Amino acid sequence: MRHKDAQKQQAIIRATIKLVNEIGFDSASVSKIAREAGVSPATLYVYYENKEDLLVSTYVHIKQTFAAAVIEDFDSSIPIRDQLKRFWNSAFQVIRKDPAPFHFSEQFAKTPYMDLVNSSEVEKSFAPIMETMRRGIEQKIIKDVSFEILTVFMFYPVLTLANPKVCMHFSDQPENVDIAFDMAWYAIRL
């Protein structure tokens, strides 16, 4: 068994994201991804069973990396609203800084590959956010509705506004980002 190199694996993930975003899931073949990553197709198979495994693993990696960045400054001692604002602002900055992984995950979520994702593995990464929302419900700060509804109203606005392909003219000045957060907050608070 060959030794796995973290740098090669990152190169493969970056190449997968780049090619899928440029030419789509069907056209991004294993050989094209390997060429873009600067590795042989055989090397790619050291890390992933097949193209399906590569695509699913790339999606999970993106979600886990995104979650880690968003919860980096997590502090359960501050008020619920302030915790959610930190998550929200972090999400905005992460997407604005490097939108390519976000574009990949948006496309991926609309494919049959999504059925292959272990959603509990991904959800675990976002546990601090879910816990904050659960505590907000318990403390009667946030509406007692499903997490799916809360997530849509709280976090889909940031995903949309931070996406330069969707909101080309959104000025990411801090006051605009604050206004957008306040609108999302008012949608879920009691």
PDB file of N, CA and C in Angstrom, residues 55-120:
ATOM      1  N   LEU A  55     -15.727  12.618  -5.588  1.00  0.00           N
ATOM      2  CA  LEU A  55     -16.679  13.727  -5.559  1.00  0.00           C
ATOM      3  C   LEU A  55     -17.364  13.839  -4.197  1.00  0.00           C
ATOM      4  N   VAL A  56     -17.797  12.722  -3.658  1.00  0.00           N
ATOM      5  CA  VAL A  56     -18.461  12.730  -2.347  1.00  0.00           C
ATOM      6  C   VAL A  56     -17.475  13.178  -1.273  1.00  0.00           C
ATOM      7  N   SER A  57     -16.275  12.647  -1.306  1.00  0.00           N
ATOM      8  CA  SER A  57     -15.254  13.024  -0.316  1.00  0.00           C
ATOM      9  C   SER A  57     -14.894  14.496  -0.414  1.00  0.00           C
ATOM     10  N   THR A  58     -14.849  15.021  -1.629  1.00  0.00           N
ATOM     11  CA  THR A  58     -14.559  16.451  -1.825  1.00  0.00           C
ATOM     12  C   THR A  58     -15.661  17.294  -1.194  1.00  0.00           C
ATOM     13  N   TYR A  59     -16.908  16.908  -1.424  1.00  0.00           N
ATOM     14  CA  TYR A  59     -18.036  17.637  -0.828  1.00  0.00           C
ATOM     15  C   TYR A  59     -17.960  17.620   0.696  1.00  0.00           C
ATOM     16  N   VAL A  60     -17.731  16.445   1.270  1.00  0.00           N
ATOM     17  CA  VAL A  60     -17.646  16.325   2.735  1.00  0.00           C
ATOM     18  C   VAL A  60     -16.480  17.159   3.258  1.00  0.00           C
ATOM     19  N   HIS A  61     -15.357  17.111   2.565  1.00  0.00           N
ATOM     20  CA  HIS A  61     -14.186  17.906   2.963  1.00  0.00           C
ATOM     21  C   HIS A  61     -14.525  19.405   2.958  1.00  0.00           C
ATOM     22  N   ILE A  62     -15.194  19.856   1.917  1.00  0.00           N
ATOM     23  CA  ILE A  62     -15.574  21.272   1.820  1.00  0.00           C
ATOM     24  C   ILE A  62     -16.467  21.654   2.997  1.00  0.00           C
ATOM     25  N   LYS A  63     -17.472  20.851   3.276  1.00  0.00           N
ATOM     26  CA  LYS A  63     -18.402  21.153   4.365  1.00  0.00           C
ATOM     27  C   LYS A  63     -17.690  21.161   5.717  1.00  0.00           C
ATOM     28  N   GLN A  64     -16.823  20.186   5.946  1.00  0.00           N
ATOM     29  CA  GLN A  64     -16.113  20.121   7.224  1.00  0.00           C
ATOM     30  C   GLN A  64     -15.128  21.279   7.372  1.00  0.00           C
ATOM     31  N   THR A  65     -14.455  21.638   6.305  1.00  0.00           N
ATOM     32  CA  THR A  65     -13.520  22.764   6.337  1.00  0.00           C
ATOM     33  C   THR A  65     -14.271  24.072   6.566  1.00  0.00           C
ATOM     34  N   PHE A  66     -15.406  24.218   5.901  1.00  0.00           N
ATOM     35  CA  PHE A  66     -16.245  25.408   6.070  1.00  0.00           C
ATOM     36  C   PHE A  66     -16.722  25.507   7.515  1.00  0.00           C
ATOM     37  N   ALA A  67     -17.221  24.405   8.055  1.00  0.00           N
ATOM     38  CA  ALA A  67     -17.713  24.397   9.441  1.00  0.00           C
ATOM     39  C   ALA A  67     -16.595  24.757  10.410  1.00  0.00           C
ATOM     40  N   ALA A  68     -15.417  24.195  10.203  1.00  0.00           N
ATOM     41  CA  ALA A  68     -14.288  24.487  11.097  1.00  0.00           C
ATOM     42  C   ALA A  68     -13.940  25.970  11.069  1.00  0.00           C
ATOM     43  N   ALA A  69     -13.976  26.574   9.898  1.00  0.00           N
ATOM     44  CA  ALA A  69     -13.674  28.007   9.789  1.00  0.00           C
ATOM     45  C   ALA A  69     -14.760  28.862  10.438  1.00  0.00           C
ATOM     46  N   VAL A  70     -16.005  28.461  10.245  1.00  0.00           N
ATOM     47  CA  VAL A  70     -17.127  29.238  10.773  1.00  0.00           C
ATOM     48  C   VAL A  70     -17.186  29.173  12.302  1.00  0.00           C
ATOM     49  N   ILE A  71     -16.829  28.033  12.878  1.00  0.00           N
ATOM     50  CA  ILE A  71     -16.927  27.897  14.339  1.00  0.00           C
ATOM     51  C   ILE A  71     -15.598  28.135  15.045  1.00  0.00           C
ATOM     52  N   GLU A  72     -14.614  28.609  14.307  1.00  0.00           N
ATOM     53  CA  GLU A  72     -13.281  28.815  14.878  1.00  0.00           C
ATOM     54  C   GLU A  72     -13.308  29.692  16.133  1.00  0.00           C
ATOM     55  N   ASP A  73     -14.098  30.745  16.124  1.00  0.00           N
ATOM     56  CA  ASP A  73     -14.170  31.664  17.268  1.00  0.00           C
ATOM     57  C   ASP A  73     -15.373  31.383  18.163  1.00  0.00           C
ATOM     58  N   PHE A  74     -15.848  30.153  18.164  1.00  0.00           N
ATOM     59  CA  PHE A  74     -17.032  29.819  18.952  1.00  0.00           C
ATOM     60  C   PHE A  74     -16.798  30.121  20.424  1.00  0.00           C
ATOM     61  N   ASP A  75     -17.791  30.760  21.024  1.00  0.00           N
ATOM     62  CA  ASP A  75     -17.729  31.114  22.444  1.00  0.00           C
ATOM     63  C   ASP A  75     -19.141  30.996  23.006  1.00  0.00           C
ATOM     64  N   SER A  76     -19.404  29.906  23.710  1.00  0.00           N
ATOM     65  CA  SER A  76     -20.755  29.659  24.224  1.00  0.00           C
ATOM     66  C   SER A  76     -21.122  30.590  25.381  1.00  0.00           C
ATOM     67  N   SER A  77     -20.172  31.388  25.867  1.00  0.00           N
ATOM     68  CA  SER A  77     -20.467  32.271  27.001  1.00  0.00           C
ATOM     69  C   SER A  77     -21.099  33.599  26.569  1.00  0.00           C
ATOM     70  N   ILE A  78     -21.057  33.911  25.280  1.00  0.00           N
ATOM     71  CA  ILE A  78     -21.644  35.180  24.830  1.00  0.00           C
ATOM     72  C   ILE A  78     -23.113  34.958  24.470  1.00  0.00           C
ATOM     73  N   PRO A  79     -23.903  36.020  24.383  1.00  0.00           N
ATOM     74  CA  PRO A  79     -25.333  35.864  24.061  1.00  0.00           C
ATOM     75  C   PRO A  79     -25.561  35.130  22.739  1.00  0.00           C
ATOM     76  N   ILE A  80     -26.685  34.441  22.665  1.00  0.00           N
ATOM     77  CA  ILE A  80     -27.068  33.642  21.497  1.00  0.00           C
ATOM     78  C   ILE A  80     -26.966  34.469  20.212  1.00  0.00           C
ATOM     79  N   ARG A  81     -27.527  35.663  20.218  1.00  0.00           N
ATOM     80  CA  ARG A  81     -27.500  36.518  19.023  1.00  0.00           C
ATOM     81  C   ARG A  81     -26.066  36.782  18.593  1.00  0.00           C
ATOM     82  N   ASP A  82     -25.196  37.063  19.528  1.00  0.00           N
ATOM     83  CA  ASP A  82     -23.802  37.367  19.213  1.00  0.00           C
ATOM     84  C   ASP A  82     -23.083  36.133  18.668  1.00  0.00           C
ATOM     85  N   GLN A  83     -23.416  34.961  19.205  1.00  0.00           N
ATOM     86  CA  GLN A  83     -22.824  33.726  18.677  1.00  0.00           C
ATOM     87  C   GLN A  83     -23.234  33.533  17.218  1.00  0.00           C
ATOM     88  N   LEU A  84     -24.540  33.695  16.946  1.00  0.00           N
ATOM     89  CA  LEU A  84     -25.022  33.510  15.580  1.00  0.00           C
ATOM     90  C   LEU A  84     -24.432  34.558  14.644  1.00  0.00           C
ATOM     91  N   LYS A  85     -24.238  35.764  15.150  1.00  0.00           N
ATOM     92  CA  LYS A  85     -23.636  36.808  14.309  1.00  0.00           C
ATOM     93  C   LYS A  85     -22.189  36.456  13.976  1.00  0.00           C
ATOM     94  N   ARG A  86     -21.462  35.899  14.924  1.00  0.00           N
ATOM     95  CA  ARG A  86     -20.087  35.453  14.643  1.00  0.00           C
ATOM     96  C   ARG A  86     -20.084  34.375  13.569  1.00  0.00           C
ATOM     97  N   PHE A  87     -20.980  33.388  13.720  1.00  0.00           N
ATOM     98  CA  PHE A  87     -21.073  32.333  12.715  1.00  0.00           C
ATOM     99  C   PHE A  87     -21.374  32.941  11.344  1.00  0.00           C
ATOM    100  N   TRP A  88     -22.342  33.858  11.339  1.00  0.00           N
ATOM    101  CA  TRP A  88     -22.817  34.471  10.104  1.00  0.00           C
ATOM    102  C   TRP A  88     -21.690  35.258   9.431  1.00  0.00           C
ATOM    103  N   ASN A  89     -21.021  36.095  10.202  1.00  0.00           N
ATOM    104  CA  ASN A  89     -19.921  36.899   9.646  1.00  0.00           C
ATOM    105  C   ASN A  89     -18.775  36.017   9.174  1.00  0.00           C
ATOM    106  N   SER A  90     -18.469  34.984   9.928  1.00  0.00           N
ATOM    107  CA  SER A  90     -17.407  34.062   9.510  1.00  0.00           C
ATOM    108  C   SER A  90     -17.778  33.376   8.204  1.00  0.00           C
ATOM    109  N   ALA A  91     -19.023  32.929   8.093  1.00  0.00           N
ATOM    110  CA  ALA A  91     -19.479  32.283   6.859  1.00  0.00           C
ATOM    111  C   ALA A  91     -19.346  33.245   5.688  1.00  0.00           C
ATOM    112  N   PHE A  92     -19.750  34.471   5.881  1.00  0.00           N
ATOM    113  CA  PHE A  92     -19.661  35.478   4.820  1.00  0.00           C
ATOM    114  C   PHE A  92     -18.211  35.645   4.368  1.00  0.00           C
ATOM    115  N   GLN A  93     -17.298  35.795   5.318  1.00  0.00           N
ATOM    116  CA  GLN A  93     -15.888  36.014   4.985  1.00  0.00           C
ATOM    117  C   GLN A  93     -15.265  34.798   4.300  1.00  0.00           C
ATOM    118  N   VAL A  94     -15.585  33.606   4.776  1.00  0.00           N
ATOM    119  CA  VAL A  94     -15.025  32.389   4.182  1.00  0.00           C
ATOM    120  C   VAL A  94     -15.458  32.267   2.722  1.00  0.00           C
ATOM    121  N   ILE A  95     -16.727  32.488   2.456  1.00  0.00           N
ATOM    122  CA  ILE A  95     -17.237  32.365   1.083  1.00  0.00           C
ATOM    123  C   ILE A  95     -16.667  33.465   0.195  1.00  0.00           C
ATOM    124  N   ARG A  96     -16.636  34.688   0.703  1.00  0.00           N
ATOM    125  CA  ARG A  96     -16.085  35.804  -0.086  1.00  0.00           C
ATOM    126  C   ARG A  96     -14.614  35.601  -0.408  1.00  0.00           C
ATOM    127  N   LYS A  97     -13.870  35.074   0.543  1.00  0.00           N
ATOM    128  CA  LYS A  97     -12.432  34.884   0.365  1.00  0.00           C
ATOM    129  C   LYS A  97     -12.136  33.838  -0.714  1.00  0.00           C
ATOM    130  N   ASP A  98     -12.908  32.750  -0.714  1.00  0.00           N
ATOM    131  CA  ASP A  98     -12.680  31.660  -1.668  1.00  0.00           C
ATOM    132  C   ASP A  98     -14.014  31.028  -2.042  1.00  0.00           C
ATOM    133  N   PRO A  99     -14.697  31.587  -3.037  1.00  0.00           N
ATOM    134  CA  PRO A  99     -16.025  31.074  -3.390  1.00  0.00           C
ATOM    135  C   PRO A  99     -16.022  29.742  -4.140  1.00  0.00           C
ATOM    136  N   ALA A 100     -14.893  29.306  -4.662  1.00  0.00           N
ATOM    137  CA  ALA A 100     -14.866  28.077  -5.477  1.00  0.00           C
ATOM    138  C   ALA A 100     -15.402  26.840  -4.744  1.00  0.00           C
ATOM    139  N   PRO A 101     -14.964  26.568  -3.509  1.00  0.00           N
ATOM    140  CA  PRO A 101     -15.534  25.393  -2.822  1.00  0.00           C
ATOM    141  C   PRO A 101     -17.048  25.514  -2.622  1.00  0.00           C
ATOM    142  N   PHE A 102     -17.498  26.720  -2.336  1.00  0.00           N
ATOM    143  CA  PHE A 102     -18.936  26.945  -2.159  1.00  0.00           C
ATOM    144  C   PHE A 102     -19.687  26.662  -3.465  1.00  0.00           C
ATOM    145  N   HIS A 103     -19.140  27.103  -4.598  1.00  0.00           N
ATOM    146  CA  HIS A 103     -19.790  26.842  -5.884  1.00  0.00           C
ATOM    147  C   HIS A 103     -19.856  25.345  -6.163  1.00  0.00           C
ATOM    148  N   PHE A 104     -18.774  24.632  -5.836  1.00  0.00           N
ATOM    149  CA  PHE A 104     -18.775  23.175  -6.001  1.00  0.00           C
ATOM    150  C   PHE A 104     -19.890  22.560  -5.160  1.00  0.00           C
ATOM    151  N   SER A 105     -19.955  22.942  -3.880  1.00  0.00           N
ATOM    152  CA  SER A 105     -20.940  22.312  -2.985  1.00  0.00           C
ATOM    153  C   SER A 105     -22.373  22.658  -3.388  1.00  0.00           C
ATOM    154  N   GLU A 106     -22.581  23.857  -3.919  1.00  0.00           N
ATOM    155  CA  GLU A 106     -23.917  24.219  -4.415  1.00  0.00           C
ATOM    156  C   GLU A 106     -24.335  23.298  -5.554  1.00  0.00           C
ATOM    157  N   GLN A 107     -23.420  23.094  -6.498  1.00  0.00           N
ATOM    158  CA  GLN A 107     -23.715  22.203  -7.629  1.00  0.00           C
ATOM    159  C   GLN A 107     -23.925  20.768  -7.157  1.00  0.00           C
ATOM    160  N   PHE A 108     -23.040  20.331  -6.274  1.00  0.00           N
ATOM    161  CA  PHE A 108     -23.085  18.953  -5.780  1.00  0.00           C
ATOM    162  C   PHE A 108     -24.425  18.654  -5.117  1.00  0.00           C
ATOM    163  N   ALA A 109     -24.934  19.595  -4.350  1.00  0.00           N
ATOM    164  CA  ALA A 109     -26.178  19.387  -3.596  1.00  0.00           C
ATOM    165  C   ALA A 109     -27.375  19.122  -4.505  1.00  0.00           C
ATOM    166  N   LYS A 110     -27.241  19.442  -5.789  1.00  0.00           N
ATOM    167  CA  LYS A 110     -28.338  19.248  -6.733  1.00  0.00           C
ATOM    168  C   LYS A 110     -28.160  18.008  -7.597  1.00  0.00           C
ATOM    169  N   THR A 111     -27.220  17.154  -7.210  1.00  0.00           N
ATOM    170  CA  THR A 111     -26.952  15.950  -7.995  1.00  0.00           C
ATOM    171  C   THR A 111     -27.356  14.694  -7.218  1.00  0.00           C
ATOM    172  N   PRO A 112     -27.466  13.571  -7.907  1.00  0.00           N
ATOM    173  CA  PRO A 112     -27.735  12.299  -7.216  1.00  0.00           C
ATOM    174  C   PRO A 112     -26.609  11.882  -6.268  1.00  0.00           C
ATOM    175  N   TYR A 113     -25.405  12.451  -6.450  1.00  0.00           N
ATOM    176  CA  TYR A 113     -24.296  12.134  -5.533  1.00  0.00           C
ATOM    177  C   TYR A 113     -24.658  12.499  -4.092  1.00  0.00           C
ATOM    178  N   MET A 114     -25.519  13.462  -3.934  1.00  0.00           N
ATOM    179  CA  MET A 114     -25.906  13.925  -2.594  1.00  0.00           C
ATOM    180  C   MET A 114     -26.479  12.775  -1.762  1.00  0.00           C
ATOM    181  N   ASP A 115     -27.129  11.845  -2.418  1.00  0.00           N
ATOM    182  CA  ASP A 115     -27.700  10.690  -1.708  1.00  0.00           C
ATOM    183  C   ASP A 115     -26.624   9.799  -1.089  1.00  0.00           C
ATOM    184  N   LEU A 116     -25.398   9.933  -1.545  1.00  0.00           N
ATOM    185  CA  LEU A 116     -24.295   9.101  -1.060  1.00  0.00           C
ATOM    186  C   LEU A 116     -23.562   9.711   0.133  1.00  0.00           C
ATOM    187  N   VAL A 117     -23.906  10.943   0.470  1.00  0.00           N
ATOM    188  CA  VAL A 117     -23.236  11.632   1.571  1.00  0.00           C
ATOM    189  C   VAL A 117     -23.775  11.147   2.902  1.00  0.00           C
ATOM    190  N   ASN A 118     -22.888  10.865   3.819  1.00  0.00           N
ATOM    191  CA  ASN A 118     -23.278  10.530   5.184  1.00  0.00           C
ATOM    192  C   ASN A 118     -23.602  11.862   5.870  1.00  0.00           C
ATOM    193  N   SER A 119     -24.879  12.226   5.860  1.00  0.00           N
ATOM    194  CA  SER A 119     -25.275  13.554   6.359  1.00  0.00           C
ATOM    195  C   SER A 119     -24.957  13.737   7.836  1.00  0.00           C
ATOM    196  N   SER A 120     -24.986  12.675   8.611  1.00  0.00           N
ATOM    197  CA  SER A 120     -24.664  12.833  10.033  1.00  0.00           C
ATOM    198  C   SER A 120     -23.193  13.192  10.216  1.00  0.00           C
TER     199      SER A 120
END
